[in-house]
mmCIF file of C-alpha atoms in Angstrom:
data_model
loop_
_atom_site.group_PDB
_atom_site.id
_atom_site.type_symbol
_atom_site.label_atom_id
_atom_site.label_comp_id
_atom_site.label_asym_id
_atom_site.label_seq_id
_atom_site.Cartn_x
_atom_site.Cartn_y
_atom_site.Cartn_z
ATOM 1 C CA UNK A 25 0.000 0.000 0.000
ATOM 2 C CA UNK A 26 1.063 3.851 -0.786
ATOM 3 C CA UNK A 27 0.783 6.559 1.179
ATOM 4 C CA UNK A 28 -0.097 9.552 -0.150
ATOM 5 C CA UNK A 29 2.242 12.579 0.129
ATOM 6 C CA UNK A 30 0.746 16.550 -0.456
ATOM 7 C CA UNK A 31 2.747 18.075 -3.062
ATOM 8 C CA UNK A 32 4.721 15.500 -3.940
ATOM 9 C CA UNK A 33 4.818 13.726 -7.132
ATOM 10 C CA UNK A 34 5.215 9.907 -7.390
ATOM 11 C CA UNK A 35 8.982 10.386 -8.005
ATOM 12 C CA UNK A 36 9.807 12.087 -5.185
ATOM 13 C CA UNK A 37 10.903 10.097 -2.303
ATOM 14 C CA UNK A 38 8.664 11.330 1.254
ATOM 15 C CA UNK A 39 9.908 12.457 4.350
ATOM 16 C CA UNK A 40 11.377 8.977 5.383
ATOM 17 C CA UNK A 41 14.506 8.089 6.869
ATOM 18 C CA UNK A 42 16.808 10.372 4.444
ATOM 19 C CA UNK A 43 17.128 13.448 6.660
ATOM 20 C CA UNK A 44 17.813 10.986 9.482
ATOM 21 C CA UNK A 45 21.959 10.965 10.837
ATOM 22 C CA UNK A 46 23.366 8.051 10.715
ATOM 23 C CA UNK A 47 25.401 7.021 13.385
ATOM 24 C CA UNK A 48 28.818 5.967 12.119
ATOM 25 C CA UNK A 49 30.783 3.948 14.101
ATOM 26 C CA UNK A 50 34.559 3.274 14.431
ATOM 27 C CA UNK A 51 36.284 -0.022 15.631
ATOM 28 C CA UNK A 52 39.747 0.696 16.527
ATOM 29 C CA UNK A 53 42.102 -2.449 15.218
ATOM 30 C CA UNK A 54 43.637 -4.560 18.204
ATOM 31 C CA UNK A 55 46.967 -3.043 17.132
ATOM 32 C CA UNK A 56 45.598 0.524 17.795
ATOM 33 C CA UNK A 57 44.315 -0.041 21.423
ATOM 34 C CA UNK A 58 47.625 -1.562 22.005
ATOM 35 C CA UNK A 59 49.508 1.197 20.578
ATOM 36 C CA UNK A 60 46.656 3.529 22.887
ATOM 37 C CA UNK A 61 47.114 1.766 25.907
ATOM 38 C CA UNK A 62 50.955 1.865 26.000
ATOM 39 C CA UNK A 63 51.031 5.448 25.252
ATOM 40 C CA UNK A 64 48.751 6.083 28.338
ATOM 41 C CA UNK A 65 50.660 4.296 30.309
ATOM 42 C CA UNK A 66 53.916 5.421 29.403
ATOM 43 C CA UNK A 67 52.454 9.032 29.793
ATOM 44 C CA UNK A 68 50.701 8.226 33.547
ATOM 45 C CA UNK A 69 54.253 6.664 34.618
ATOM 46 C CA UNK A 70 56.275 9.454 33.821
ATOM 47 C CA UNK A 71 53.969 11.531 35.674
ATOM 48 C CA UNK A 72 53.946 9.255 38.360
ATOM 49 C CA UNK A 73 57.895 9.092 38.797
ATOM 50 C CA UNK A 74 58.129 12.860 38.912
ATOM 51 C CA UNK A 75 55.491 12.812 41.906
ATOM 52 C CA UNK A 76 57.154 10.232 43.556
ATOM 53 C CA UNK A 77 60.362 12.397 43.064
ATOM 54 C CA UNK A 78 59.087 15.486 44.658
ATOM 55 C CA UNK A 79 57.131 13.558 47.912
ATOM 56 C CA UNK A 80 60.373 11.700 48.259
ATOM 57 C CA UNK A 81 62.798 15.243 47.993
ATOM 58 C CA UNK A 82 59.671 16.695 50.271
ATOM 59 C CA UNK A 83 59.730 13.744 53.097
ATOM 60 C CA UNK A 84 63.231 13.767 53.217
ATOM 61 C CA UNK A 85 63.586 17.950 53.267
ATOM 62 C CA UNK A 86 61.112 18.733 55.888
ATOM 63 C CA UNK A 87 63.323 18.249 58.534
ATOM 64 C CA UNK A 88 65.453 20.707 57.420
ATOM 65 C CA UNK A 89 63.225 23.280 55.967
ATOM 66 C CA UNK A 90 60.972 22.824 59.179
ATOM 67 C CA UNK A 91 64.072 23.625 61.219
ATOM 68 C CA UNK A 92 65.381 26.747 58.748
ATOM 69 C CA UNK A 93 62.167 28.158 58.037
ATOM 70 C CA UNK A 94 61.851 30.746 55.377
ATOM 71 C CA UNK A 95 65.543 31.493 56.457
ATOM 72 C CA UNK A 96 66.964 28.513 54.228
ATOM 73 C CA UNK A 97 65.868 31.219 50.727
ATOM 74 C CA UNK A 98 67.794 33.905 51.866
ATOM 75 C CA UNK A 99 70.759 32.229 54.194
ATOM 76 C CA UNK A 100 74.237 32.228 52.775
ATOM 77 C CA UNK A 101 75.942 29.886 54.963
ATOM 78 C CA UNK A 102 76.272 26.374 54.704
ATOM 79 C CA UNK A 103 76.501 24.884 58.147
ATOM 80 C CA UNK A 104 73.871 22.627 59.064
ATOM 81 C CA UNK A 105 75.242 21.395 62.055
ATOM 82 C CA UNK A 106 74.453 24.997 63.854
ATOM 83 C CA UNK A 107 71.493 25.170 62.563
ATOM 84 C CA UNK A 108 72.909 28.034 59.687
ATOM 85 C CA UNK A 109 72.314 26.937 56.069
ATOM 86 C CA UNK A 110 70.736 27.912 53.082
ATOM 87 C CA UNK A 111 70.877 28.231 49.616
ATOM 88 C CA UNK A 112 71.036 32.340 48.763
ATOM 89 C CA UNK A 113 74.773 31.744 47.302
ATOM 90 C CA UNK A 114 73.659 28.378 45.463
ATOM 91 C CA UNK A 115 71.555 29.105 43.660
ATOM 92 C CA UNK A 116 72.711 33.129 43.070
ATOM 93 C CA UNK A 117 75.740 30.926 41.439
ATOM 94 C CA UNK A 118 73.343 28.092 39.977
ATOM 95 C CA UNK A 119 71.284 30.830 38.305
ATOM 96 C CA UNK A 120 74.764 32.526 37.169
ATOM 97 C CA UNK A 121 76.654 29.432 35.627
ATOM 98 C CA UNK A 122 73.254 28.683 33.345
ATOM 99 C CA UNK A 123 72.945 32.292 32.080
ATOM 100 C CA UNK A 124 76.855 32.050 31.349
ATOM 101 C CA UNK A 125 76.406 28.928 29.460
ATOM 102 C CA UNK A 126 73.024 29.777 27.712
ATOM 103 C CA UNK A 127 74.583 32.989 26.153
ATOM 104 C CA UNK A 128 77.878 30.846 24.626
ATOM 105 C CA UNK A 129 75.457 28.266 24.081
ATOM 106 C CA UNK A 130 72.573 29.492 21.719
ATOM 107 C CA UNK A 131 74.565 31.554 19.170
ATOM 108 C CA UNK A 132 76.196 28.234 18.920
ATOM 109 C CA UNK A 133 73.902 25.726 18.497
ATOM 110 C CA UNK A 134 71.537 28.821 16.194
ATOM 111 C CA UNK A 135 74.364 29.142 13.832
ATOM 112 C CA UNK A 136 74.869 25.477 13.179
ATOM 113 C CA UNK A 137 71.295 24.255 12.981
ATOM 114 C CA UNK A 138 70.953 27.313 10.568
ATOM 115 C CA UNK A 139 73.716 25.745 8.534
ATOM 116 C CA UNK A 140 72.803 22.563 9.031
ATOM 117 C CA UNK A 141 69.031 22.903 7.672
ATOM 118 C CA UNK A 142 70.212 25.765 4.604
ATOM 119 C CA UNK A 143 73.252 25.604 3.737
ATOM 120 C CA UNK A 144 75.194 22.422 4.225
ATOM 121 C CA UNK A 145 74.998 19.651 1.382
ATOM 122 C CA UNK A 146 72.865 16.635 1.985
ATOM 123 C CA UNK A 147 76.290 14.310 2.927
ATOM 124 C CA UNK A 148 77.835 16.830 4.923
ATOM 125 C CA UNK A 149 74.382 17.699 7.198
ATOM 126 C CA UNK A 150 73.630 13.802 7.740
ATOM 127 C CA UNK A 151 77.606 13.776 9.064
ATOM 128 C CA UNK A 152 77.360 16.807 11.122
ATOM 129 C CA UNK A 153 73.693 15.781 12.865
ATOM 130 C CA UNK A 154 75.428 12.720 13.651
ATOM 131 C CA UNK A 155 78.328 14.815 15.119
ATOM 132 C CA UNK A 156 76.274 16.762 17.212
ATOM 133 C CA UNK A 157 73.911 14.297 18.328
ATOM 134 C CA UNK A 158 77.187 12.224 19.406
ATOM 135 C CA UNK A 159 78.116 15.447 21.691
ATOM 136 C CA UNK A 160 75.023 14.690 23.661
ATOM 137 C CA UNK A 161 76.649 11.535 24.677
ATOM 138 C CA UNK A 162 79.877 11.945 25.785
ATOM 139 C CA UNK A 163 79.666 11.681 29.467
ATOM 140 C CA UNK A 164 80.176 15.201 31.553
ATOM 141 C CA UNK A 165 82.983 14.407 33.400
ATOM 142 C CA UNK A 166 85.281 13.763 30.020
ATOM 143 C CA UNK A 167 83.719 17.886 29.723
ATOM 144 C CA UNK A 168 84.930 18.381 32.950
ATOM 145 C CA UNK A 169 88.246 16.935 32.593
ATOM 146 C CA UNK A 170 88.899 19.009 29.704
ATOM 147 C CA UNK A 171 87.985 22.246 30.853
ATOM 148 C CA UNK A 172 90.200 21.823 34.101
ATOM 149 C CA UNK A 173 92.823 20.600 32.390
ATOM 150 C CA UNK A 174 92.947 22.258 28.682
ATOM 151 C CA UNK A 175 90.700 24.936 28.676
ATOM 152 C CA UNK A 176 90.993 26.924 31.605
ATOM 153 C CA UNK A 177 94.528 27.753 31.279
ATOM 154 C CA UNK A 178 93.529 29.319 27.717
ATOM 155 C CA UNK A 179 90.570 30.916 28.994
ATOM 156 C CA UNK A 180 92.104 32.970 31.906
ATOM 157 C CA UNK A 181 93.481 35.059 29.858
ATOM 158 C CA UNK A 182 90.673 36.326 28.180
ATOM 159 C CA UNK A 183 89.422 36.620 31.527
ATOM 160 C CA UNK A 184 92.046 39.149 32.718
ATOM 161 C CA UNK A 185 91.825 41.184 28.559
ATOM 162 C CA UNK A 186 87.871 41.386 29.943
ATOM 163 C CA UNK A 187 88.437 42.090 33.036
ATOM 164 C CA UNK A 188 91.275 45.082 32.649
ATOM 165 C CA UNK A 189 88.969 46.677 29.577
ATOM 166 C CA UNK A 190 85.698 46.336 31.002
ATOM 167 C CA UNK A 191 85.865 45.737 34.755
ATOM 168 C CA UNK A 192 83.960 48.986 35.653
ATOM 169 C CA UNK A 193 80.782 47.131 34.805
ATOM 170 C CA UNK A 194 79.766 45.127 37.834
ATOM 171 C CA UNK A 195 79.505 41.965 36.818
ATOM 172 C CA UNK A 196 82.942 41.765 35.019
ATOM 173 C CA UNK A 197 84.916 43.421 38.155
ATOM 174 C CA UNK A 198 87.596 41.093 39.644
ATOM 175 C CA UNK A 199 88.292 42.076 43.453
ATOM 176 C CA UNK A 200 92.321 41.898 43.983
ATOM 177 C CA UNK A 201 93.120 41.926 40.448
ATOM 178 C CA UNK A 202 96.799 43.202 38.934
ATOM 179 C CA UNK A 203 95.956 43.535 35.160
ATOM 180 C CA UNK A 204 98.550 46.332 34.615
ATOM 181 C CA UNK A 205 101.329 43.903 36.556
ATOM 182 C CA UNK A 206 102.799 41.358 34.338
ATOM 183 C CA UNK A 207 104.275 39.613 37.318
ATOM 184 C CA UNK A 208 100.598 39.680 38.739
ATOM 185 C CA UNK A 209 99.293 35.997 40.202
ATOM 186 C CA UNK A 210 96.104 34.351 37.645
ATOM 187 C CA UNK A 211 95.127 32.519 40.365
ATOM 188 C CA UNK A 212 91.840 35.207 40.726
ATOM 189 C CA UNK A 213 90.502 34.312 37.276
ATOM 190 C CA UNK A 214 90.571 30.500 37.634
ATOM 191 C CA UNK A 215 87.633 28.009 38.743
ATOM 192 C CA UNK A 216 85.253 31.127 37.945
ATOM 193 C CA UNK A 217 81.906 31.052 37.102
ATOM 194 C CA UNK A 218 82.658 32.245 33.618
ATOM 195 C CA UNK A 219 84.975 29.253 33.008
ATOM 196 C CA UNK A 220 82.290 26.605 34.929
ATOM 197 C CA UNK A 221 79.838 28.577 32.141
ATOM 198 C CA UNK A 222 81.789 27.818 29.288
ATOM 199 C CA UNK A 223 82.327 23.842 29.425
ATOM 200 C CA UNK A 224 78.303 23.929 30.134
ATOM 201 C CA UNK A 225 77.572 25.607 26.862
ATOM 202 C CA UNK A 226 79.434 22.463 25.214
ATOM 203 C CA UNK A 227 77.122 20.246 26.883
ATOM 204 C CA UNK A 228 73.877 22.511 26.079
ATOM 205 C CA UNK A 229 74.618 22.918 22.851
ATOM 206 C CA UNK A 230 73.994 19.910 20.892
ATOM 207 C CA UNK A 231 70.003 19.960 22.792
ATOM 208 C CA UNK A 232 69.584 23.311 21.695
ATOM 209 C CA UNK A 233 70.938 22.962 18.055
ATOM 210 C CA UNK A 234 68.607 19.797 17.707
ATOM 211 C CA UNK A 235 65.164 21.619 18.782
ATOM 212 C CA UNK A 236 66.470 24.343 16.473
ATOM 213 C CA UNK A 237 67.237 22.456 13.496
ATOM 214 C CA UNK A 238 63.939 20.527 13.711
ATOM 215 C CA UNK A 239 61.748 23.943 13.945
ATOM 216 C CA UNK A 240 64.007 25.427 10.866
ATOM 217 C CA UNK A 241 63.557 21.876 8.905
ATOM 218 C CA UNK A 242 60.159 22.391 8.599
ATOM 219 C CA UNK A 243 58.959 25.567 7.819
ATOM 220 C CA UNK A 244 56.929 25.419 4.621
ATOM 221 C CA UNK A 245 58.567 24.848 1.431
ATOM 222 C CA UNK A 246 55.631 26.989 -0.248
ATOM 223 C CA UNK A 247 56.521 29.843 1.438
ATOM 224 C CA UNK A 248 60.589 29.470 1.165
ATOM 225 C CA UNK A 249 59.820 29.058 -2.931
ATOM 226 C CA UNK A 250 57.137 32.091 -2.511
ATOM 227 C CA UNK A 251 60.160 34.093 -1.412
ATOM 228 C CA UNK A 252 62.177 33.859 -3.817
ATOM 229 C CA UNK A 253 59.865 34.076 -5.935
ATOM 230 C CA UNK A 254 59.650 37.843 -4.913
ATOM 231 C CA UNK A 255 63.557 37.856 -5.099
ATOM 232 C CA UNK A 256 64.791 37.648 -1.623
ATOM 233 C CA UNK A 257 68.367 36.069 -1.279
ATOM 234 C CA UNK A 258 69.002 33.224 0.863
ATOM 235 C CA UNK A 259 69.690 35.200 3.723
ATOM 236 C CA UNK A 260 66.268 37.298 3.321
ATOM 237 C CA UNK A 261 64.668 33.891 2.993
ATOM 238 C CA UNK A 262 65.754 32.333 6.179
ATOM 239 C CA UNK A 263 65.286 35.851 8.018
ATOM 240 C CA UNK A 264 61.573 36.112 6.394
ATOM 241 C CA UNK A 265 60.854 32.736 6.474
ATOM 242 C CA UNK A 266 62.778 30.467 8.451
ATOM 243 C CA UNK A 267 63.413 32.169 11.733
ATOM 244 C CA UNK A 268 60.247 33.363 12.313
ATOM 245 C CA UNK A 269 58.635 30.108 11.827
ATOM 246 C CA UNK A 270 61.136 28.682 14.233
ATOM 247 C CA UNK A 271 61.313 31.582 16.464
ATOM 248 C CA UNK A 272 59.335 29.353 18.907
ATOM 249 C CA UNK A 273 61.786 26.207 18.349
ATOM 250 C CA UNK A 274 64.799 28.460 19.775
ATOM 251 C CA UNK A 275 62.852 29.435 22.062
ATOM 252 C CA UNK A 276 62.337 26.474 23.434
ATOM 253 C CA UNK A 277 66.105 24.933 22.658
ATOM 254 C CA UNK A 278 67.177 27.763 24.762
ATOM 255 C CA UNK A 279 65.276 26.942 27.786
ATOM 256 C CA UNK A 280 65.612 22.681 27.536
ATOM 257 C CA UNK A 281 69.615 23.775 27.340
ATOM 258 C CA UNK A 282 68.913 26.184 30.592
ATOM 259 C CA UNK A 283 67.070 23.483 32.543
ATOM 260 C CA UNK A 284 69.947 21.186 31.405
ATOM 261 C CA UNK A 285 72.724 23.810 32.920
ATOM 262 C CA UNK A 286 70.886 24.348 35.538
ATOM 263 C CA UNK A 287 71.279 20.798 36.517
ATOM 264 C CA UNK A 288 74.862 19.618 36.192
ATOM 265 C CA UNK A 289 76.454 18.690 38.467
ATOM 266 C CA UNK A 290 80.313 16.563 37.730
ATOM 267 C CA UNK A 291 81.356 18.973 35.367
ATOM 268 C CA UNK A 292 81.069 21.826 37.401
ATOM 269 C CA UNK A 293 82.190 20.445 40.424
ATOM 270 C CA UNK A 294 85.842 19.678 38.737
ATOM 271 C CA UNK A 295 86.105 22.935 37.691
ATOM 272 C CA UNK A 296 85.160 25.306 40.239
ATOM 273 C CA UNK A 297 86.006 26.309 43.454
ATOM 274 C CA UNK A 298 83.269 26.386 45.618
ATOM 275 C CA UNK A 299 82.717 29.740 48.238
ATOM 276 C CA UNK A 300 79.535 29.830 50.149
ATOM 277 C CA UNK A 301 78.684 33.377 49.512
ATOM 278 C CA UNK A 302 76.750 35.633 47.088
ATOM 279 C CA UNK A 303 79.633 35.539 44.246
ATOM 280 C CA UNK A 304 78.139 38.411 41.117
ATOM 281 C CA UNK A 305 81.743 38.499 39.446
ATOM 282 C CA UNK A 306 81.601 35.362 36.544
ATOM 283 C CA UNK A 307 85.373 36.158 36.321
ATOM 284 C CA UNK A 308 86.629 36.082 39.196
ATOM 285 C CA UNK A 309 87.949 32.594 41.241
ATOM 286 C CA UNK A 310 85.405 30.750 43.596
ATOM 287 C CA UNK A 311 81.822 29.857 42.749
ATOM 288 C CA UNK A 312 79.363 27.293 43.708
ATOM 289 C CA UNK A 313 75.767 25.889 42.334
ATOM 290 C CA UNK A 314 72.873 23.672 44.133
ATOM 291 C CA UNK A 315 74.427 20.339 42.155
ATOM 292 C CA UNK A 316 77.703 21.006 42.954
ATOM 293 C CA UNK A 317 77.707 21.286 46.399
ATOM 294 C CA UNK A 318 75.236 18.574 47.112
ATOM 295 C CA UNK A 319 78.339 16.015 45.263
ATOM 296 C CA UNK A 320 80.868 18.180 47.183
ATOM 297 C CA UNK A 321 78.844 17.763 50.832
ATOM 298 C CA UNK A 322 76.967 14.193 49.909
ATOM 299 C CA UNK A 323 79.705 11.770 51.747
ATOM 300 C CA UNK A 324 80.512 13.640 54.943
ATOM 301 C CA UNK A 325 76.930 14.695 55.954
ATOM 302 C CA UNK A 326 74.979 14.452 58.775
ATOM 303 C CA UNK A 327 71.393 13.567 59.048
ATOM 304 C CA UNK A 328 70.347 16.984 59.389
ATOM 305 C CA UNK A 329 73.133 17.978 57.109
ATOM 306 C CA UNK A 330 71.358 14.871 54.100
ATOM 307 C CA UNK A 331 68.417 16.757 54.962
ATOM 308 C CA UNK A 332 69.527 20.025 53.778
ATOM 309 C CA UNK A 333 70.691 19.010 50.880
ATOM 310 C CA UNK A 334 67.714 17.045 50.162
ATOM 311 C CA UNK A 335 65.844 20.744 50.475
ATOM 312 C CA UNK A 336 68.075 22.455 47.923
ATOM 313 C CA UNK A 337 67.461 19.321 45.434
ATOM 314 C CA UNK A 338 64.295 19.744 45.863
ATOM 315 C CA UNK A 339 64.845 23.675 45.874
ATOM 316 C CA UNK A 340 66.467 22.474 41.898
ATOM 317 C CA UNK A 341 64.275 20.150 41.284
ATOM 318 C CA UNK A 342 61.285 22.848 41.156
ATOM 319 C CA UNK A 343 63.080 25.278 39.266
ATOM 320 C CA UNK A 344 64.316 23.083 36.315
ATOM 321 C CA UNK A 345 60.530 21.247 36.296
ATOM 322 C CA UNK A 346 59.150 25.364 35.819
ATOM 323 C CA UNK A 347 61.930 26.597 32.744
ATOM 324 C CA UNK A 348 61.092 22.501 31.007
ATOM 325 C CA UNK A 349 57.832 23.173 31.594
ATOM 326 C CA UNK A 350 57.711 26.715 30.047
ATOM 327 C CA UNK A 351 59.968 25.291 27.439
ATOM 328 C CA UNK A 352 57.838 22.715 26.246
ATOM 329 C CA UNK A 353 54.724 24.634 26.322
ATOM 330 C CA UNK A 354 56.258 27.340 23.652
ATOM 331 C CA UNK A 355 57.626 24.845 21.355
ATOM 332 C CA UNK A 356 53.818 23.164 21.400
ATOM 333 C CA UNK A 357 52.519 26.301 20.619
ATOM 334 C CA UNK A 358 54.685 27.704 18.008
ATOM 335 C CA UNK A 359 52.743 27.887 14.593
ATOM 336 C CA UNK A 360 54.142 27.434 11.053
ATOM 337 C CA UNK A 361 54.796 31.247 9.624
ATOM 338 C CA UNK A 362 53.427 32.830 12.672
ATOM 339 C CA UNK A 363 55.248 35.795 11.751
ATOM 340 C CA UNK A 364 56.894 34.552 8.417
ATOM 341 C CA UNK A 365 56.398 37.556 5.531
ATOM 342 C CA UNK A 366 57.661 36.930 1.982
#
């Protein structure tokens, strides 16, 4: 039997189940929920380590912290056994080695992931990637090694040429400096903060150079061709193109290589020599960070004395977790020719 539409003719299909959704249905292969399930767990157990590292660095501080009070941020001394510590020099110098090493650091590793991703030839960029990825493995006390050994004694000079030229700027003064004496002791520009710096860059570098060179590998080839299209050299290309689509990649690299400085510890500890007060002068001798001086105090603490250097780990721990954290949230958000303009 037919029903009877108005105003439609025999041809015309009625109201029936066309304008109806359809429910559509996906069934993930086993493979997939595999693939799912070990992703979510790989993800909830790295979140669950870094918990368990902070309630174990938290257990293990409060007895110090609860004993220091808000004293422990702004203390210079490091005795725990009377009850005077805190970490207002380590981390003053902490803070001071990273910056050192960031600003060596990131003109280094820009310049050779710009080279790198432009300008080197296919068999000469898969040698050097493979060069500097290698730098990220070799272990930080052959770094530390050769910057007590090798590269201070080349570096103090350049320490004393800063020093003598541009020591009335705070920050490069030396207190008990000779420059104008020939005769004068270089004991006062070694183990410095701007020597600790340096080896650090090394180590920062290649982390740096390969966030870089993956944010400048893939910026649009549309827009590099649209460029010089409109004539720009190579050089207006990459500075039209290129580095403002990666502008969020360096960005980043700079930050992972911070939280990276910020952390090391073997390197550092062979090279300077530690002082336990607020140290602003990168060239001059004596210098100390939170890593440092928990290897330098680890074996001949006491139980209050584990406890305080439990509280500046965790004191570390915090602030590399915050710059990683800011770090990874502006490479994520970096967009392809944000700013780019042919």
């Amino acid at each position: 039997m037919t029903t009877f539409v108005p105003g439609l003719t025999g041809t015309e299909p009625g109201p029936a189940a066309d304008d109806v959704p359809r429910d559509i249905r996906s069934s993930p292969e086993p493979a997939d929920r595999a693939f799912r399930l070990v992703a979510r767990g790989s993800g909830a157990a790295v979140l669950a380590i870094m918990l368990l590292v902070g309630f174990f660095l938290t257990y293990r501080a409060w007895q110090a912290l609860s004993v220091a009070g808000f004293s422990f941020l702004t203390t210079t001394a490091w005795e725990p056994d009377s009850h005077r510590f805190g970490i207002a020099a380590v981390i003053t110098g902490t803070v001071l080695i990273g910056l050192v090493a960031i600003c060596f650091a990131v003109p280094l590793a820009l310049g050779t992931a710009l080279y790198i991703s432009e300008y080197a030839p296919r068999r000469v960029k898969r040698f050097l990637v493979s060069l500097v990825d290698l730098m990220a493995a070799v272990p930080s006390v052959v770094y530390g090694l050769w910057g007590a050994f090798f590269l201070q004694g080349h570096v103090v000079g350049l320490s004393r040429w800063i020093s003598t030229y541009f020591g009335w700027i705070p920050i490069f003064k030396v207190n008990g400096a000779q420059p104008h004496n020939p005769l004068a002791s270089m004991t006062v520009y070694t183990s410095s903060t701007f020597i600790a710096g340096m080896v650090v860059a090394l180590m920062v570098t290649p982390i740096a150079c390969s966030v870089m060179r993956e944010a400048f590998s893939q910026a649009p080839p549309g827009e590099r061709e649209g460029a010089f299209a409109l004539g720009a050299t190579k050089w207006g290309m990459i500075r039209s193109v290129v580095l403002p689509f990666g502008l969020g990649g360096v960005i980043g690299g700079t930050m992972l290589g911070l939280g990276r400085a910020l952390g090391e510890t073997i390197a550092v500890y062979m090279i300077i020599s530690p002082v336990f007060e607020i140290q602003p002068h990168i060239l001059q001798n004596g210098a100390i960070s939170v890593s440092s001086l928990i290897a330098l105090r680890y074996g001949s603490a006491s139980e209050l004395g584990m406890s305080a250097l439990m509280a500046a780990g965790l004191t570390l721990f915090v602030m590399t977790l915050i710059v990683n954290f800011i770090a990874s949230s502006i490479v994520a958000r970096s967009r392809s020719g944000a700013g780019a303009e042919a």
